[in-house]
Structure formats: C-alpha cells, structure tokens
Short mmCIF file of C-alpha atoms in Angstrom, two decimals:
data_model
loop_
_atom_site.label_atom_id
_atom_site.label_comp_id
_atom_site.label_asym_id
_atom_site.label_seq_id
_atom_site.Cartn_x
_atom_site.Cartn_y
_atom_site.Cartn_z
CA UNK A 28 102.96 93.65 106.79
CA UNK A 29 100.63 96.68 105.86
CA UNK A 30 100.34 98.78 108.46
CA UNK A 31 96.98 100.75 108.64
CA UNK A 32 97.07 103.62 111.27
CA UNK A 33 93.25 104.42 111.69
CA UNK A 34 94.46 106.34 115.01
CA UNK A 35 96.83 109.06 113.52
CA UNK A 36 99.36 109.49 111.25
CA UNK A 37 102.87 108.65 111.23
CA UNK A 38 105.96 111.25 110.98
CA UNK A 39 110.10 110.27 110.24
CA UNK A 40 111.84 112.05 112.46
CA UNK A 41 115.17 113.78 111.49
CA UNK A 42 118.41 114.42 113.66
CA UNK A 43 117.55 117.98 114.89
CA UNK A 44 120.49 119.57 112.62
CA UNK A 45 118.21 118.76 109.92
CA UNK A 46 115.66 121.26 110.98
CA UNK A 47 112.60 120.48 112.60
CA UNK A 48 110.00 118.36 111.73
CA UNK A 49 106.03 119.28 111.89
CA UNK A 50 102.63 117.45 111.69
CA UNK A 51 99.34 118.19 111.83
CA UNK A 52 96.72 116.16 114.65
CA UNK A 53 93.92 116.68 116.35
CA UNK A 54 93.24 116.58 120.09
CA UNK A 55 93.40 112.83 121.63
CA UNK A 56 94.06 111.21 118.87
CA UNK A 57 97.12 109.58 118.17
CA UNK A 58 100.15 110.62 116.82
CA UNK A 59 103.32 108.19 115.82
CA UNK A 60 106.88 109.74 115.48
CA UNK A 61 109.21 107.58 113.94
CA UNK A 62 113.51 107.48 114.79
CA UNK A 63 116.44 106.00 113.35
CA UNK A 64 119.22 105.00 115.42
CA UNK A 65 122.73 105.98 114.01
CA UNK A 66 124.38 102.87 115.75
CA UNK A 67 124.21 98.98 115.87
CA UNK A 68 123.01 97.28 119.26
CA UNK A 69 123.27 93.25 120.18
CA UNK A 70 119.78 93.67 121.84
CA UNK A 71 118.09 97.53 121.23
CA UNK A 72 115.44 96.15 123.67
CA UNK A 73 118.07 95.93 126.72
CA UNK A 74 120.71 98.21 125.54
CA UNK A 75 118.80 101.39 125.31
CA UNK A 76 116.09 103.50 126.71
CA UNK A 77 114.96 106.35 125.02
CA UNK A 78 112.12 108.32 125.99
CA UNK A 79 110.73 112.10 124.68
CA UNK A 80 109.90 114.93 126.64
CA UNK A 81 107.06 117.06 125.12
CA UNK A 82 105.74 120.03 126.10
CA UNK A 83 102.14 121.21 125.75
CA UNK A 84 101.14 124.86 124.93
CA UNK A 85 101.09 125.77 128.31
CA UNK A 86 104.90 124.51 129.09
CA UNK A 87 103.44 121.23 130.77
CA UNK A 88 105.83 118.72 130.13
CA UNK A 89 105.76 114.80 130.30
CA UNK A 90 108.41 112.35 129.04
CA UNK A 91 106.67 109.43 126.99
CA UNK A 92 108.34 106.61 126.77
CA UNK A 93 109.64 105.34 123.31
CA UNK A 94 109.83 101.67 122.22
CA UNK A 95 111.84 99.54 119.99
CA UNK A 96 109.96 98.58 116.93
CA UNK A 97 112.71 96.06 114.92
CA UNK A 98 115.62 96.99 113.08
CA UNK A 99 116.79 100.71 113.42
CA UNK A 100 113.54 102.12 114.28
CA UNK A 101 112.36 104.04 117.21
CA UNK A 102 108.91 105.01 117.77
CA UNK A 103 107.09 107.62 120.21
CA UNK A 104 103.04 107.48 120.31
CA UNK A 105 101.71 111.29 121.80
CA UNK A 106 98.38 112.25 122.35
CA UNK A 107 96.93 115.21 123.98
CA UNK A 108 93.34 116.75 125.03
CA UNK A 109 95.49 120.50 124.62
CA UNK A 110 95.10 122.52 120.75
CA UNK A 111 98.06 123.96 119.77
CA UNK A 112 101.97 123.99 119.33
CA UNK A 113 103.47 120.86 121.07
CA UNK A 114 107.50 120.35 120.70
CA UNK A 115 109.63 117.20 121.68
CA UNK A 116 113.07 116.31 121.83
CA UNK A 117 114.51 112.95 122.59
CA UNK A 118 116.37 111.81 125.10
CA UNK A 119 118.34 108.59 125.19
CA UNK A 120 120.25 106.29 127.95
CA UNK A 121 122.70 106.62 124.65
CA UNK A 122 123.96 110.23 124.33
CA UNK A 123 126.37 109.19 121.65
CA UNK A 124 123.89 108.16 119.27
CA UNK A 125 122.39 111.42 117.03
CA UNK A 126 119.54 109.53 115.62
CA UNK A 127 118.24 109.27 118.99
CA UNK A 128 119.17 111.34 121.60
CA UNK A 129 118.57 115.45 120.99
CA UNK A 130 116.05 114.89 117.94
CA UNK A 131 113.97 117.82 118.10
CA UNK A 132 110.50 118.64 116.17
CA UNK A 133 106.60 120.01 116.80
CA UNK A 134 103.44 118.79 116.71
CA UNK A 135 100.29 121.15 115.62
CA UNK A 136 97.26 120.05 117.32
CA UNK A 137 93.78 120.90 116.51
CA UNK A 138 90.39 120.47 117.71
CA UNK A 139 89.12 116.87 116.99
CA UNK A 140 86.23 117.06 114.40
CA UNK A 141 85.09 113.72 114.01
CA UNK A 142 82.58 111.97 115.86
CA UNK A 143 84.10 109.08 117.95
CA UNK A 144 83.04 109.03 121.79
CA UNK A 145 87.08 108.29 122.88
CA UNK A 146 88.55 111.33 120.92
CA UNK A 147 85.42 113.58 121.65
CA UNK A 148 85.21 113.03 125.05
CA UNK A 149 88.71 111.59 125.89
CA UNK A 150 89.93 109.17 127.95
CA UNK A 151 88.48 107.18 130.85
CA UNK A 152 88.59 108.79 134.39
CA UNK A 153 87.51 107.69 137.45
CA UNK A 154 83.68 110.53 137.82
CA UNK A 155 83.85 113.11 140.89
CA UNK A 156 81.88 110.70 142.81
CA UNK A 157 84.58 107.97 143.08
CA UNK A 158 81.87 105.56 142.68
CA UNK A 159 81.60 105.82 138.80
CA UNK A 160 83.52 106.43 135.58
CA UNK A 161 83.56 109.35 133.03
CA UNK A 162 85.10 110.15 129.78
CA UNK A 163 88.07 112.95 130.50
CA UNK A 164 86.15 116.05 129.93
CA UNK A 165 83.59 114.55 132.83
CA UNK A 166 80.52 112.51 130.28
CA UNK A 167 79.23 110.10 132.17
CA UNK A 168 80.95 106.30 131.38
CA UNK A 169 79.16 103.41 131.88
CA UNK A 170 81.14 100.26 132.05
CA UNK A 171 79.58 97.25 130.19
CA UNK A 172 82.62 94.76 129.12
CA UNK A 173 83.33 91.95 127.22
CA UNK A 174 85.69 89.21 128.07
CA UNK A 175 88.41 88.55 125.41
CA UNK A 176 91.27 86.82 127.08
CA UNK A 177 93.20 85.39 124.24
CA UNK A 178 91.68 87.34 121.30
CA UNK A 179 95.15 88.78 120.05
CA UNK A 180 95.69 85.23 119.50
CA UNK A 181 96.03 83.85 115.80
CA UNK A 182 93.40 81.72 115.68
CA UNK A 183 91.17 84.20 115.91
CA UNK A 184 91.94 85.47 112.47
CA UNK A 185 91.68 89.57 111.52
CA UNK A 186 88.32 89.04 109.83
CA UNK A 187 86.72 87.32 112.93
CA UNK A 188 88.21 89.85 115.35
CA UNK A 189 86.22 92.80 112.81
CA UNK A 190 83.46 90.11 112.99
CA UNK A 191 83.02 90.11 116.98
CA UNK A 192 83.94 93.64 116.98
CA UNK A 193 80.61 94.98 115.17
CA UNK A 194 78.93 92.40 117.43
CA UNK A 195 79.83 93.66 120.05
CA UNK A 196 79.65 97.30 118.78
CA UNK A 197 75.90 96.73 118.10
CA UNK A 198 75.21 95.40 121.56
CA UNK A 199 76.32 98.26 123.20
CA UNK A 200 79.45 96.85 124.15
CA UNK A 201 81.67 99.90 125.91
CA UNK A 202 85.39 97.87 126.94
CA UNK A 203 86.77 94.68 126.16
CA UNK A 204 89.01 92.92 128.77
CA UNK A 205 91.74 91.47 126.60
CA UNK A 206 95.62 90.03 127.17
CA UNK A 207 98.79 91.55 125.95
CA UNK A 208 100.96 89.13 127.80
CA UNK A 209 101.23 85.64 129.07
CA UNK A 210 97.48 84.01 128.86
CA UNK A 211 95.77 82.48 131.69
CA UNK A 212 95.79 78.58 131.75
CA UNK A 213 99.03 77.77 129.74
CA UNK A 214 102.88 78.37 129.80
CA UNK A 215 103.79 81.84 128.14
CA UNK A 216 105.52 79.27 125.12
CA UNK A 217 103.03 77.42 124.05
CA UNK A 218 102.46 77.61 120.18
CA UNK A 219 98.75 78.70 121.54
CA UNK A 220 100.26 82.00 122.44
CA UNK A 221 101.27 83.44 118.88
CA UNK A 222 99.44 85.87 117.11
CA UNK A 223 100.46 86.41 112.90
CA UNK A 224 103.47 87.77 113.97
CA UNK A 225 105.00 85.17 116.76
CA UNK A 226 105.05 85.03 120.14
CA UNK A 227 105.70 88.47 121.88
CA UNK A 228 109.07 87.32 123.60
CA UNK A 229 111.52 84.75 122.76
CA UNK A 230 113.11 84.06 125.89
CA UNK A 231 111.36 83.56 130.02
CA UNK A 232 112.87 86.44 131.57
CA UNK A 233 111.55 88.60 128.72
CA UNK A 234 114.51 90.25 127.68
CA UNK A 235 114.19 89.12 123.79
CA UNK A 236 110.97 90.96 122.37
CA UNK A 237 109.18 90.30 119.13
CA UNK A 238 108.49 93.64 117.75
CA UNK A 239 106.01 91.50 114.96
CA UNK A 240 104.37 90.52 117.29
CA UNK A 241 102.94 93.85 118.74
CA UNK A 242 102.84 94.97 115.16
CA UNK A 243 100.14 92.84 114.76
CA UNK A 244 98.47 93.57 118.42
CA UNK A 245 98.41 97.21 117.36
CA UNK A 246 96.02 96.57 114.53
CA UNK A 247 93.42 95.26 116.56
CA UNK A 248 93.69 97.76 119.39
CA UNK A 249 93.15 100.21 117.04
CA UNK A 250 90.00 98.81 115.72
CA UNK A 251 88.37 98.65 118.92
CA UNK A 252 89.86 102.10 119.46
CA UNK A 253 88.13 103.00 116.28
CA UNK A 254 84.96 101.33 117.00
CA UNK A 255 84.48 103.32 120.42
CA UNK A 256 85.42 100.51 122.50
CA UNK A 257 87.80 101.05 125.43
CA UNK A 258 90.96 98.29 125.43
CA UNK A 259 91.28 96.92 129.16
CA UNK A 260 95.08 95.53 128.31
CA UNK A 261 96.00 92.99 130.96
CA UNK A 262 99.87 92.62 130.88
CA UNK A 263 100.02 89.05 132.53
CA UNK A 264 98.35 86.26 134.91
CA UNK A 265 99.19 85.51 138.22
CA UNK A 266 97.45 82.29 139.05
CA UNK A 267 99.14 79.15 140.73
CA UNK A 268 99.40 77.12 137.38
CA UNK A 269 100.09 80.03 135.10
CA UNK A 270 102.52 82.46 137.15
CA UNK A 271 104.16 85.33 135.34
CA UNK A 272 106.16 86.47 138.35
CA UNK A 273 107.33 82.58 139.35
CA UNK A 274 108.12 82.33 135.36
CA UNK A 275 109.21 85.91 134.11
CA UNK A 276 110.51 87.63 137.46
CA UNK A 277 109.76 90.98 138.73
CA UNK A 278 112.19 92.99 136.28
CA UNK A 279 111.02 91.29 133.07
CA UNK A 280 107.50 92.15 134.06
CA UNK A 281 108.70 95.61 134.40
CA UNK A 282 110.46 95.52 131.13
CA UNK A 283 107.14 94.16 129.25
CA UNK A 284 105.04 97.21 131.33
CA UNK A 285 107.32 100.03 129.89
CA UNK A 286 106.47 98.40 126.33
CA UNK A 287 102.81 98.60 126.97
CA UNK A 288 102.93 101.73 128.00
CA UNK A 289 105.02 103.23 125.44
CA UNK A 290 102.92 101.44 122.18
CA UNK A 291 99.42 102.02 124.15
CA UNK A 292 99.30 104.38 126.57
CA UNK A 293 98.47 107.06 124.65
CA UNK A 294 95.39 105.25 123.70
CA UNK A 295 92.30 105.42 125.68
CA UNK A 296 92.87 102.22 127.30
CA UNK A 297 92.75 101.24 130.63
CA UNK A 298 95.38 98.79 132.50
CA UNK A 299 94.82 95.58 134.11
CA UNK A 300 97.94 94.99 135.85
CA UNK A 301 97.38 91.09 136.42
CA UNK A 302 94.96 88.45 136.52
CA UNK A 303 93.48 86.15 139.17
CA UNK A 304 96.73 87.94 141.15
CA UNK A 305 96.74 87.90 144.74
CA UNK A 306 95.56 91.19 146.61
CA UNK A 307 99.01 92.15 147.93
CA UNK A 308 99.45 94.17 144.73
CA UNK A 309 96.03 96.19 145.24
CA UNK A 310 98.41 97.22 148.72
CA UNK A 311 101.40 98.02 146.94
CA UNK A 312 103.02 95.00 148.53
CA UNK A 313 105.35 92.31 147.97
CA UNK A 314 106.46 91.47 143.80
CA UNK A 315 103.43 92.42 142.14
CA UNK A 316 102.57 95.05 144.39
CA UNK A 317 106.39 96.59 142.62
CA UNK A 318 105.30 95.74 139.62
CA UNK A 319 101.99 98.33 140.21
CA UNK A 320 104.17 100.95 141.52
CA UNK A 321 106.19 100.79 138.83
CA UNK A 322 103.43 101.18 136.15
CA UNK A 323 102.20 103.87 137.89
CA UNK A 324 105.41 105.63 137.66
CA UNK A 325 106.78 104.97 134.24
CA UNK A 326 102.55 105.91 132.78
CA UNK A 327 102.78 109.84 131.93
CA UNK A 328 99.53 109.61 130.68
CA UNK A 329 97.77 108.26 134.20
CA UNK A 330 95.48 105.63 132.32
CA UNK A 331 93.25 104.48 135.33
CA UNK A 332 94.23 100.92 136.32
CA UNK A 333 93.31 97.74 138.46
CA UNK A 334 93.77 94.32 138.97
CA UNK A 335 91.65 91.20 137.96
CA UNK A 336 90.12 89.68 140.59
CA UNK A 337 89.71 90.02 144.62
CA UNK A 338 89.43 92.88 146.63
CA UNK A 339 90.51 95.47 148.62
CA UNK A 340 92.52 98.71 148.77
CA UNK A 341 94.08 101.66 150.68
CA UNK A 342 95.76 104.81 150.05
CA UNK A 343 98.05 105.24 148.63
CA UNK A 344 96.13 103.81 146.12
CA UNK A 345 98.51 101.90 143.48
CA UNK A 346 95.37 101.30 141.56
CA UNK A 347 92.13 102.93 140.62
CA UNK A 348 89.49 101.05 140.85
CA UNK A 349 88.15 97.25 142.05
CA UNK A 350 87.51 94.31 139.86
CA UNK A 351 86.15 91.50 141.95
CA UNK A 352 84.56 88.06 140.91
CA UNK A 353 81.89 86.13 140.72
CA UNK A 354 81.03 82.35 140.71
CA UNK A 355 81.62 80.11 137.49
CA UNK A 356 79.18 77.71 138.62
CA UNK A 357 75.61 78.85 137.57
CA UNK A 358 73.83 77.89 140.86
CA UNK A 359 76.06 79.46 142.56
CA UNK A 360 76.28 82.83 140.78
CA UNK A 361 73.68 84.60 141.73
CA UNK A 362 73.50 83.79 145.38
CA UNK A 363 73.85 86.69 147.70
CA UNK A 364 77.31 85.35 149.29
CA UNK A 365 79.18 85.90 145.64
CA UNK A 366 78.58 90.13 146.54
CA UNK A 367 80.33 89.48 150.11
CA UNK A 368 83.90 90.55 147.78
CA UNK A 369 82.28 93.51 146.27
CA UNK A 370 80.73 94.50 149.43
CA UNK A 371 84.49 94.42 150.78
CA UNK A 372 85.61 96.66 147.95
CA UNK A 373 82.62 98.72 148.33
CA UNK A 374 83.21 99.54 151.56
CA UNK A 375 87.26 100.10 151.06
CA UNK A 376 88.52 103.58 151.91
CA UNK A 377 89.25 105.70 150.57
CA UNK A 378 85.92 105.24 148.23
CA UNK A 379 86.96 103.45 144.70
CA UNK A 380 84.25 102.33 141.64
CA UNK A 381 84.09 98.78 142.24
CA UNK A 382 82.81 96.17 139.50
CA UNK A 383 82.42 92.71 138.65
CA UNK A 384 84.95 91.66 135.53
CA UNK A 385 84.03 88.12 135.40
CA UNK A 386 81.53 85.57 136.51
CA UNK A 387 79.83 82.74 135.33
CA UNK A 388 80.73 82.69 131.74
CA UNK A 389 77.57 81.81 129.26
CA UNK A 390 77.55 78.55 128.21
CA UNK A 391 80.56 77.49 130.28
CA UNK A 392 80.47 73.98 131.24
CA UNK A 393 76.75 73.92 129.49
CA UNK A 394 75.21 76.44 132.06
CA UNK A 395 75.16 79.98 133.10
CA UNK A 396 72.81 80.75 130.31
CA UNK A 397 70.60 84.55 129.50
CA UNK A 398 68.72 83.91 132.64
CA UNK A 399 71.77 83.72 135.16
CA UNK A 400 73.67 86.58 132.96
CA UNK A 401 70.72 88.86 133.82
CA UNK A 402 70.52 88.34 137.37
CA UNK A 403 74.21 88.75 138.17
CA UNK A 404 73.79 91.45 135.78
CA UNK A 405 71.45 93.31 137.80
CA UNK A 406 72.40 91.95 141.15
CA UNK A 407 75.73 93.59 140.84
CA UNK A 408 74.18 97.29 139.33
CA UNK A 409 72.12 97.43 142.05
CA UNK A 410 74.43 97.00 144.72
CA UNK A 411 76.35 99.94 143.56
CA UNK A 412 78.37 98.41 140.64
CA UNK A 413 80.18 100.95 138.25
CA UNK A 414 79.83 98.86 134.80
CA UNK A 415 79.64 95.25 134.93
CA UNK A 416 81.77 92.51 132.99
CA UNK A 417 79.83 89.90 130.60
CA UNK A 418 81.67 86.80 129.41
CA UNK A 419 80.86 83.85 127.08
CA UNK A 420 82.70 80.84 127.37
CA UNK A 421 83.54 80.54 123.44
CA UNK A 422 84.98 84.01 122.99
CA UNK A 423 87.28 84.19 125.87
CA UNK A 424 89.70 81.38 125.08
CA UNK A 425 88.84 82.24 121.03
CA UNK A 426 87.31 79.15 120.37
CA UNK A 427 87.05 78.91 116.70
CA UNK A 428 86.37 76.00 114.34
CA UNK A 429 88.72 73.40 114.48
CA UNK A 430 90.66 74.39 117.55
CA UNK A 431 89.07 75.03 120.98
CA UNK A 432 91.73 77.43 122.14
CA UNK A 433 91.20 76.30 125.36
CA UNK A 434 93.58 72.94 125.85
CA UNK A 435 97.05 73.37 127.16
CA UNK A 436 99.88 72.30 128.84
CA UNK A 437 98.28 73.66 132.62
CA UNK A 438 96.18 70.98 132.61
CA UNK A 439 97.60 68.01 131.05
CA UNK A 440 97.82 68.48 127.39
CA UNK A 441 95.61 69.34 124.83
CA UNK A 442 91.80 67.82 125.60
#
C-alpha cells in the first residue's frame, strides 16, 4: 500500500550509537518516528510495550505511547502546540533489544504556517465556561457532527469517503462520529467489518491485531484531519446484542485503547469511549467505567472524551463532556420529553457541555425528514446544547449500491 502522510512527515529512527536523528515540523501537526526492533517476537503486539518520553523546550515531559505497525517496525506519532527543540528516547518493556529501547533523537518544531483551523488553532478543549468547546489556544468551537458509524468500512470505497468528505466539508460540517472498533448491530467477525486491509483483530479477546488494517484507517483520518474536520473515534459498542465487554473482555478493550491512542492521539480527535454503553462508565464504575479510567491514564495528550449515549456525571470526572439521545421515531423526536436526558446532563455537577450525538436519523425507516432535523436541531441549541449531532440513515451504516451495510448477524441474517 502507498502510504500518503498529509499530516507530517515520517523519520527512521537509528539506535542512539548511531548519532541522533533530526526533523523538521511545525507546531500541532504530526510527526511519525519510525523503529526497528533488533529481535524476533511470536506476537510484538503482546510481547512488548514500548513507549517514548519527549521533552518539550521547557523540560515538560510526556511518554507517548508507541505501537506495533507489522513486521519489525515501531512507530511513535508526536505533536506539540510548543516551537522549538524537542528530544525523545525510547523506552521499552524489552531492555535487551537496541532497536528499541534507549533510541535517542530531536525534533525541530516551528510555527505552523498553513491555514488549517486544527493546526492553527489546535486541538479541541472543553471553553472556560464548561458549557462550550474551543480550539486549544481558546477560538470558539462549535460542534455540528455527522454520523459515520461504519465508514472505515470497505464498502465505502476511498473515492466515496473523499466524496462525502467535501460534502460534508461544504455544509459546514465541524466532527464526524465514526468507529475504530467493533460496529454497532453485528458480531466484531462479520466479513461486514473489514476495511481494504482486513479486519482489525484476528482473534475475540483482541490479542492478534491487524496492523493493515489501521494502515488503511489512518488514511481516512487524515483526510478529515486535512479537511478541518475533527475525528470523534469510538473504540467499541456496548449494546445488549453487540457487547464488546461480554465479547472482548475488559483487558482486550484496554489493549485496543492503548492502540488508538498511540496511532491517533496526537491528532486532534476526540474519544468516544463506547456506544449505546450503560452510564456506569460516565461514574467510573464497574468494567467500562475501568476501561475510561484507563484511557484517561494511558492519553498523554488529554484528548477530551465521552461516551455515546445517556447521561450523567460526577467528579472525578472520567469523561469530559455529555452525549445524550434523542428519539428515532420522527413523532416522537421533537417532543419536549426527549430533552428530559439532556436536562439531566445539563444540570450534572460539576457543569459539563452537554449535546445531542444522535437522534432521529433522516430518512430512517422513511421519516425523520428536513423538517424534524430542524426542530431537534434547534430544540436542542436552545436548551443550552454545545454542538449538535446530525445523522442520515444511508451514511451511517455506509449504505452503498449493491450492499445496504446494514444486515447482519444481530438480527437474523442479512435482510
């Protein structure tokens, strides 16, 4: 595959007897540092951790995460809001191995010149108010999102994801709500599930990963990245017939969150720890509520996060923000009991931006149509809503010619 790196630019990394290695970036964007481990592992996924502690101008450190990317290779993705001389060295659960542990090397930053909003500005940040979002250096950030569930999917081929991109782009489209995991409505190894490079794990309790797979996610993160347009990554679902605890287990979710992290979080993107999930995690309780903790802990970047669906919260907060539902049935939408959830998140404490991230899809089940998607619209903004989430029942399940997208094995077969 052709990798095209529209974020940053890509550095080999040497063994630090070599001397160290340099590159040139600018501030937020993205910079990829490659390594090559010196010895052979049954499974480089389980049998290592490496992660890289850089330091910042000012001596702040953070340790990033590394991941596995297939073969021999070890990768590190930095980015950084700070101009100047940034140096890194590797450490590794492997001291023995010299291609991965004490690899040392710089980074020159410089002020970003270009003129997209996510490097300008940086990332998102939940505003002073705690009832809004802004960009990192504190630009306003209105949330409007679009739904893309399954959209790393292959049936949605590369040209039709650019397609519904610069649709979306032209619309004034700010996030898009999209799955890096196990998809709603199906078992995690359904054929459904693979993008051009596979499916993202080979095994349930996630301990075989698919490194093609994410090679291929990356590309289309990065365009939206590119575009302007925020990824909200959800890393699995959490609903009765599609369970990634009940199938994957606490640990594996952990495993596939330190992935995430390391490929995207030094993107601007924002994490959506689970969907339709109960609201023990929003508490920090029971599995999932570990599983939030623990993205929270292993993130040195602090990408504000949530969960999909229901309400609630407390401090310590374990996530950011709110996400609450609607109604999927149009007459039911925009009656004033669907706001008695956000009204509960509203008036959580301590004070959080709450939103809507899905109701009433357009054109789902033949209804919900413009008229309905304006009133919830509006009904939600003017009870206080920080963004509000759009969805239309084609795109989310990437319904394309010839395939629905949307049969599978959680409801009795393919229909």
């Amino acid at each position: 595959m052709k990798r095209l790196f529209a974020m940053g630019l890509v550095l080999v990394a040497c063994p630090a007897f070599d001397g160290e290695a340099v590159q040139q970036m600018e501030t937020n964007m993205v910079v990829e540092i490659s390594f090559q481990s010196q010895k052979s592992y049954d499974n480089p996924f389980i049998d290592v951790e490496l992660g890289v502690v850089l330091s910042a101008p000012d001596g702040t450190e953070m340790k990033v995460p590394a991941f596995w990317a297939g073969g021999d290779a070890w990768k590190v993705r930095y980015a950084s809001p700070a101009a100047g001389t940034h140096h890194y060295r590797t450490a590794s659960s492997d001291t023995t191995d010299p291609g991965l542990h004490g690899v040392e090397g710089q980074i020159e930053i410089n002020p970003y010149t270009g003129d997209n909003v996510l490097y300008r500005h940086g990332p998102l940040k939940v505003a002073a108010d705690n009832r809004h979002f802004a960009y990192a250096d504190g630009t306003p950030f209105f949330w409007l999102g679009d739904t893309w569930w399954k959209c790393l999917a292959k049936r949605l081929d590369w040209a039709g994801f650019q397609e519904l991109t610069a649709d979306r782009k032209a619309k004034g489209f700010t996030v898009v709500q999209i799955v890096c995991g196990p998809y709603p409505d199906e078992d995690a190894f359904e054929e459904m599930w693979e993008n051009e490079g596979g499916k993202p794990y080979l095994d349930r309790p996630f301990t075989q990963i698919n490194p093609a797979y994410f090679d291929y996610a990356d590309r289309r993160f990065e365009h939206l990245v590119d575009k302007g347009i925020v990824p909200a990554i959800v890393g699995s679902w959490a609903r009765a017939d599609c369970d990634s605890m009940k199938s994957v287990g606490v640990e594996g979710l952990k495993r596939h969150w330190r992935y995430l992290v390391a490929r995207y979080g030094a993107y601007p993107v924002v994490w959506i720890v689970a969907g339709e999930v109960s609201e023990e995690l929003r508490y920090g309780r029971g599995p999932w509520g570990e599983v939030a903790k623990y993205l929270r802990s292993i993130d040195p970047y602090h990408r504000i996060s949530t969960s999909h669906a229901g309400c609630g919260h407390e401090a310590p907060l374990v996530v950011d923000f709110d996400m609450v539902g609607g109604s999927h049935d149009a007459s039911v939408a925009v009656q004033p009991q669907v706001l008695g959830s956000f009204h509960a998140a509203y008036a959580g404490k301590p004070p959080v931006p709450v939103l809507c991230g899905e109701t009433c899809y357009e054109g789902h089940m033949q209804q919900g149509w413009q008229d309905v998607q304006r009133q919830t619209f509006w009904m939600f903004m003017l009870s206080g809503a920080a963004g509000h989430t759009y969805g239309a029942a084609g795109i989310w399940h990437a319904s394309v010619e010839g395939d629905p997208g949307c049969a599978s094995s959680a409801f009795g077969g393919r229909k």
